[in-house]
C-alpha positions as a printed NumPy array, in Angstrom:
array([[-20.545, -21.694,   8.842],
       [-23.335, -22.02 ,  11.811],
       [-23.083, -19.983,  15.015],
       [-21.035, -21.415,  17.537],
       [-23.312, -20.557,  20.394],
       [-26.615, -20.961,  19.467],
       [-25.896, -23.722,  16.393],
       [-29.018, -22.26 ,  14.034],
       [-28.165, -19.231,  12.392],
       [-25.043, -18.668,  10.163],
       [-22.25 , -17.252,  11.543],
       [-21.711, -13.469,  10.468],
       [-19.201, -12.065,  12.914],
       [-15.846, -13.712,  13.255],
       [-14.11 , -12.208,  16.029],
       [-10.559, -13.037,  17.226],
       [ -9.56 , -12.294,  20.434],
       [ -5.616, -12.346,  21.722],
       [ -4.72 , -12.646,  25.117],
       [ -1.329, -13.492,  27.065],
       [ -0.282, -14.646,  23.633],
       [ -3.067, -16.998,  23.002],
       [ -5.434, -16.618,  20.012],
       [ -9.138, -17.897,  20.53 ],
       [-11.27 , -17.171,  17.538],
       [-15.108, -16.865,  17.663],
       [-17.686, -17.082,  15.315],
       [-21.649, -15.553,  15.752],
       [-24.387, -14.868,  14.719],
       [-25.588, -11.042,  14.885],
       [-28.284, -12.615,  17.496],
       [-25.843, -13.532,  19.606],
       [-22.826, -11.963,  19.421],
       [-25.19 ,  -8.897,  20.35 ],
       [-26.39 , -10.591,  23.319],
       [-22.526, -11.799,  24.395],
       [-21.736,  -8.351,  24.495],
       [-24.772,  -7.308,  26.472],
       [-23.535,  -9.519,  29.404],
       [-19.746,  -8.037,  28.791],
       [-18.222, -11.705,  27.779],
       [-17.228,  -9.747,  24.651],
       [-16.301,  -6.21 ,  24.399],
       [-19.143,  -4.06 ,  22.843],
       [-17.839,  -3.351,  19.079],
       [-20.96 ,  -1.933,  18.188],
       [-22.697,  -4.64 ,  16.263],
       [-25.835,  -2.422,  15.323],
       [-23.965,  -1.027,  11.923],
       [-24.782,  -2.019,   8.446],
       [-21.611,  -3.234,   7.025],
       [-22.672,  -1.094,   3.756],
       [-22.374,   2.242,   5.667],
       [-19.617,   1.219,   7.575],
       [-17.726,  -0.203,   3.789],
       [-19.095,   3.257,   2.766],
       [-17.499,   5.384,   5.29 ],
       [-13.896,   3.119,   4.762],
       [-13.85 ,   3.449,   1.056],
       [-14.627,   7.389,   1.214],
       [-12.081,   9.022,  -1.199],
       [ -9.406,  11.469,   0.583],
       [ -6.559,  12.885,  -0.59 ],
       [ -3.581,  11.599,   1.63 ],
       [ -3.683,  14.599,   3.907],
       [ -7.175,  13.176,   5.125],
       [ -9.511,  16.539,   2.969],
       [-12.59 ,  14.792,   1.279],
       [-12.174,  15.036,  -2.454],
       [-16.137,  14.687,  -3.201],
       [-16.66 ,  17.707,  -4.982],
       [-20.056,  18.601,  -6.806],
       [-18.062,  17.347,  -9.644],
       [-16.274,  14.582,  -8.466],
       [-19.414,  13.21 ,  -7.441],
       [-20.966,  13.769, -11.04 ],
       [-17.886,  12.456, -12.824],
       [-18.534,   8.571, -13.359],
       [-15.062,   6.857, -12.428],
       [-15.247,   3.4  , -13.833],
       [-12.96 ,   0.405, -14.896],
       [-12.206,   0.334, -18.423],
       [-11.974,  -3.43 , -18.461],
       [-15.12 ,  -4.677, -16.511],
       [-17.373,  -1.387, -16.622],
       [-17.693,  -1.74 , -12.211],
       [-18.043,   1.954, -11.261],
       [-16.845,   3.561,  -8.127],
       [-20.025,   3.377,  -6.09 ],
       [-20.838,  -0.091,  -6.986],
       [-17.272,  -0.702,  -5.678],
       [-17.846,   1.24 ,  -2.223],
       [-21.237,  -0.739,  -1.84 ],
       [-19.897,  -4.057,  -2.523],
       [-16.374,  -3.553,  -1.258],
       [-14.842,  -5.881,  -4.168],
       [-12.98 ,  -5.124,  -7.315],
       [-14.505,  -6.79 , -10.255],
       [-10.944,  -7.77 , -11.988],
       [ -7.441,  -6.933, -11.977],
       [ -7.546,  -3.663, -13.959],
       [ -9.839,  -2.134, -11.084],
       [ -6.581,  -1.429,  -9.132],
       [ -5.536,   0.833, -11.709],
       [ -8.707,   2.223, -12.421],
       [ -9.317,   3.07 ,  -8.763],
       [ -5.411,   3.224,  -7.584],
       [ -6.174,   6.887,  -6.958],
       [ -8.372,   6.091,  -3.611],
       [ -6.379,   3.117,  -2.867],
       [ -4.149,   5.167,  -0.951],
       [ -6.812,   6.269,   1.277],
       [ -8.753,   3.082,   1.44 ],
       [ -5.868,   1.105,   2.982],
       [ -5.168,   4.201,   5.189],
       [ -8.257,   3.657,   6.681],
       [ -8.322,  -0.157,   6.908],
       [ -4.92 ,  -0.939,   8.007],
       [ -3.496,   2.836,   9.078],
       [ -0.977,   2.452,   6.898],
       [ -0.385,   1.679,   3.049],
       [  2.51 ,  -0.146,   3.499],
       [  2.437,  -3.707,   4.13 ],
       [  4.538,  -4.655,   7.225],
       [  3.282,  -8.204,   8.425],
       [  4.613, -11.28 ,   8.308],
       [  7.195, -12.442,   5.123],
       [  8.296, -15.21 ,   4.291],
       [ 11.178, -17.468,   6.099],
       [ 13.727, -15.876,   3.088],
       [ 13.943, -11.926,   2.947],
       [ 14.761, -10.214,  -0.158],
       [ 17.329,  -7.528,   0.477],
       [ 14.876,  -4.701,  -0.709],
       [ 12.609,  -6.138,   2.777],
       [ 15.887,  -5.974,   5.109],
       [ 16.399,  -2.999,   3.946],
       [ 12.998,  -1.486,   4.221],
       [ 13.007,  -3.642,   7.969],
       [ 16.42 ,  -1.552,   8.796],
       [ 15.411,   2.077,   7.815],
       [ 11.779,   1.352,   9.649],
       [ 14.11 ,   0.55 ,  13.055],
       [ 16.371,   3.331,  12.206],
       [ 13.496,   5.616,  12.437],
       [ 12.097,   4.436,  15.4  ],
       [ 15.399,   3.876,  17.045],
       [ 15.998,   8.105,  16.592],
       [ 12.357,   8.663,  17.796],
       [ 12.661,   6.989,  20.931],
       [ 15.794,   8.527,  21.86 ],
       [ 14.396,  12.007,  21.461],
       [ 11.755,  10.663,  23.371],
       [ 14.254,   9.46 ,  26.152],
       [ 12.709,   6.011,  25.953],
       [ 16.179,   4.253,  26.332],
       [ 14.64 ,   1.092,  26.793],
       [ 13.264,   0.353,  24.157],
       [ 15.907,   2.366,  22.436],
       [ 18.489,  -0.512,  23.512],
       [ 15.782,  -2.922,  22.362],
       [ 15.758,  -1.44 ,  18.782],
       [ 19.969,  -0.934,  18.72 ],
       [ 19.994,  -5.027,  19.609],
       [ 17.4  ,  -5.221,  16.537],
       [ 19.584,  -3.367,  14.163],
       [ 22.444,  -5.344,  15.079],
       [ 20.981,  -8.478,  14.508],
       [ 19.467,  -7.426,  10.937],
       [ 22.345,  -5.569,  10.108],
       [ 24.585,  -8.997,  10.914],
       [ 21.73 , -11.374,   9.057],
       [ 22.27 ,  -9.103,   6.086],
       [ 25.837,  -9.306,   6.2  ],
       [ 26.226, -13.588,   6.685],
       [ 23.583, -13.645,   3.369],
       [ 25.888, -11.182,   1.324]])
């Protein structure tokens, strides 16, 4: 894909950008994404990294309470795949799995990785137009929780906002039983 602006080089950044509900996408080159940002039509997201220390620095392995694990002999220790041989520094400097069996192999930092990425390692986007009950489930207890934290935080706005939620999901699950 070419550069939108300047139509020669190939497009390395792809940037979306939502505003008042409206999604505009963009996609630059380095060149001139960099210069964009210079004259503030894009917010400066620091476009002089290398994605291979920035991969490197998302795909550092740490327990779950966030202490590095790269010990002497961690580091010395060769983790690899069984099924494909792709070891865990190949993975951190390409930043893909080299078959299915790598999520086992490397399920131990997975944890982390997705941490990092998504600050969270539960997926909670979009599903499908049909819920399972498991999801409505998992959609209640997640209100629940935040329903009980914004009381104690006396935000009874959005406390009324997550009861009507409830309700709704709690009356969805109900009509599908």
């Amino acid at each position: 894909m070419r550069c939108e602006r300047c139509n020669e080089n190939e497009a390395t950044l792809h940037i979306k950008h939502m505003q008042d509900g409206v999604i505009s996408e963009y996609h630059l080159c380095q060149k001139c994404a960099q210069s964009l940002s210079n004259e503030g039509i894009i917010p400066d997201i620091g476009l002089d990294f290398k994605f291979g220390s920035l991969l490197g620095k998302i795909l550092s392995p740490v327990e779950p309470d966030g202490i590095d694990q790269g010990t002497e002999a961690d580091k010395k220790e060769k983790i690899a795949c069984p099924n494909c041989g792709i070891d865990l520094e190949t993975f951190r400097k390409v930043g893909k799995f080299g078959c299915a069996e790598c999520y086992r192999a490397f399920e131990r930092y997975l944890g982390a990785i997705l941490r990092n990425i998504h600050g969270c390692e539960v997926h909670r986007g979009a599903r499908p137009g049909i819920v399972s009950d498991e999801g409505l489930k998992d959609d209640l207890q997640s209100l629940k929780t935040q329903l009980k934290m914004a009381v104690e935080r006396e935000e009874y706005e959005r406390a009324a906002e997550l009861r009507d939620r409830i309700k709704m999901l709690e009356e969805r699950g109900n009509a599908c039983s």
